[in-house]
Tab-separated table of C-alpha atoms in Angstrom:
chain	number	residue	atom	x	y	z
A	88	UNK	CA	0.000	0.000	0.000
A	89	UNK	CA	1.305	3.392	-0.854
A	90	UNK	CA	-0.606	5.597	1.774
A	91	UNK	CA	-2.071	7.306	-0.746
A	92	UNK	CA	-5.649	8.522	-0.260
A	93	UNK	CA	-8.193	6.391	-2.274
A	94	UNK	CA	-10.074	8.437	-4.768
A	95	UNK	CA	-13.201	6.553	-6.337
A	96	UNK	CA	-14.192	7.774	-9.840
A	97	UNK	CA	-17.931	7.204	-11.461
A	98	UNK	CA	-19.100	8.002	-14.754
A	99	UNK	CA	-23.018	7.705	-15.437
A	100	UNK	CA	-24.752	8.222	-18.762
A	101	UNK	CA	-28.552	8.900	-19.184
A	102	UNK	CA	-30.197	8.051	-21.867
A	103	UNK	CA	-33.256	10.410	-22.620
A	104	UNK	CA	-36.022	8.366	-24.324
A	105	UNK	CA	-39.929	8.968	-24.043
A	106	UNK	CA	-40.396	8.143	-19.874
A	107	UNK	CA	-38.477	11.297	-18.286
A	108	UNK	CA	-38.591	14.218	-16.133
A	109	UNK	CA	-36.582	16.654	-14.653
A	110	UNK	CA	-37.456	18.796	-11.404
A	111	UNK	CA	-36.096	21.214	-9.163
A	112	UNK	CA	-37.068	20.633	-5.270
A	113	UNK	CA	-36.948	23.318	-2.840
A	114	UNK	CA	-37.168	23.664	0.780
A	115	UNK	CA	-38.013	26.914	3.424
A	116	UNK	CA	-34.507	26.053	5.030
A	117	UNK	CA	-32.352	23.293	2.875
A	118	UNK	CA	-31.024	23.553	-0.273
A	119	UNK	CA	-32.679	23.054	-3.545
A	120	UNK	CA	-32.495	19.423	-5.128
A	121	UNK	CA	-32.149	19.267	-8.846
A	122	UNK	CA	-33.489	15.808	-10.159
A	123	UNK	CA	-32.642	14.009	-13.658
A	124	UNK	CA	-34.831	10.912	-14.106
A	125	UNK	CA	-34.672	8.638	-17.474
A	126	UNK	CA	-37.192	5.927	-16.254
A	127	UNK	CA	-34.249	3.595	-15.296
A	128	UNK	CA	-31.999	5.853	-13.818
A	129	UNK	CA	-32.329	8.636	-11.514
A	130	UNK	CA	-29.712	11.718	-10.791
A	131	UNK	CA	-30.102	14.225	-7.994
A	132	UNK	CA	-27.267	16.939	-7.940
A	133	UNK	CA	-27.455	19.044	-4.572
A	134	UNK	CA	-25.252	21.202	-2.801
A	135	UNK	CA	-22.918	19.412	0.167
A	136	UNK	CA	-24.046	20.619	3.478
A	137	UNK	CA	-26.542	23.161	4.683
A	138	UNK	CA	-24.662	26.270	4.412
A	139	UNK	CA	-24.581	28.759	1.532
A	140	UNK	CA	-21.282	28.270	-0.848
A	141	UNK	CA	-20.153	30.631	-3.358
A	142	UNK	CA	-18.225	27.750	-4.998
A	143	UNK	CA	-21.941	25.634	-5.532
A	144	UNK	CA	-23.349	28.837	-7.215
A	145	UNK	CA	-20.226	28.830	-9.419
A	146	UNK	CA	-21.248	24.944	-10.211
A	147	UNK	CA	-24.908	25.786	-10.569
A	148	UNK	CA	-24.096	28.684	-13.488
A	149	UNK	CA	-21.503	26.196	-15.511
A	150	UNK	CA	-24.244	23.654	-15.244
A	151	UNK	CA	-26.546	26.022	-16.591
A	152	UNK	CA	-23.934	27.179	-19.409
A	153	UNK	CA	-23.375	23.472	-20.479
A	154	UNK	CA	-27.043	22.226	-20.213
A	155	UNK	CA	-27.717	25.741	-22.796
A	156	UNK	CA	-24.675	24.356	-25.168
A	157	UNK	CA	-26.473	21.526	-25.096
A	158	UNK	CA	-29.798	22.775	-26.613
A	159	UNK	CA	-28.240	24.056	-28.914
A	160	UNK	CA	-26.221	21.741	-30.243
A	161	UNK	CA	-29.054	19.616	-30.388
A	162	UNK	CA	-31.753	21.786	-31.924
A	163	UNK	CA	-28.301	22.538	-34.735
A	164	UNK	CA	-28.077	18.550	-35.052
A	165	UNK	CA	-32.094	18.208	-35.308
A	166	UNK	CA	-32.279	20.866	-37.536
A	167	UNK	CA	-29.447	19.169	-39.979
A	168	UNK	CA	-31.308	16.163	-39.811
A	169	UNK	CA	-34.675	17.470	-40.975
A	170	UNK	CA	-32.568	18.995	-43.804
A	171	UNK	CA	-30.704	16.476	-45.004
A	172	UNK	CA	-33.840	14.383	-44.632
A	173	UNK	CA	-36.055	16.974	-46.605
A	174	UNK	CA	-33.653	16.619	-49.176
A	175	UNK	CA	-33.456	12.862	-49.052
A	176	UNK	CA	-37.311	12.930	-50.118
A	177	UNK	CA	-36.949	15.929	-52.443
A	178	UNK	CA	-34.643	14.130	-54.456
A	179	UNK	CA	-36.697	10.916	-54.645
A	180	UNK	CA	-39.858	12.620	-55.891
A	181	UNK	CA	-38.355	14.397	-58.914
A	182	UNK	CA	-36.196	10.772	-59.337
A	183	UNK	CA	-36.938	8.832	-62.179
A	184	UNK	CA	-38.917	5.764	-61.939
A	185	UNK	CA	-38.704	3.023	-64.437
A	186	UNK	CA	-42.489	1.631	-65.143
């Protein structure tokens, strides 16, 4: 053993399909509790401890940042499928068929 502390490292991926919701859960006195739930698997993300914490505001604004990059991204990529798709059909209407 190398007396080094023991660090334990998790990743999680949610896969967003048609049974989801996501909700924000607030107290008088307590933190709020953000929850992610995909059906099968459910997330909470909360602040550590009772007091107030600049560096958890920090966290809550780059989570905020990221989950907007994210729409966007997405609405680009759902957009460029429609597209490409729209095209797609365009191209086999005015297509020749052979009789």
């Amino acid at each position: 053993m190398s007396g080094e502390p023991k660090q334990s490292y998790t990743t999680l991926g949610l896969l967003v399909g048609a049974d989801w919701s996501v909700l924000c859960h607030t107290y008088p006195h307590r933190p709020p509790i953000l929850v992610v739930d995909t059906g099968n698997v459910s997330m909470s993300i909360a602040a550590r401890g009772d007091a107030p914490d600049a560096r958890h505001v920090d966290f809550a604004y780059k989570l905020l940042a990221a989950v907007n990059d994210y729409l966007i991204a997405y609405e680009r990529f759902q957009f460029e499928s429609q597209d490409v798709a729209d095209a797609a059909a365009a191209d086999d209407v005015t297509a020749p068929h052979a009789a």
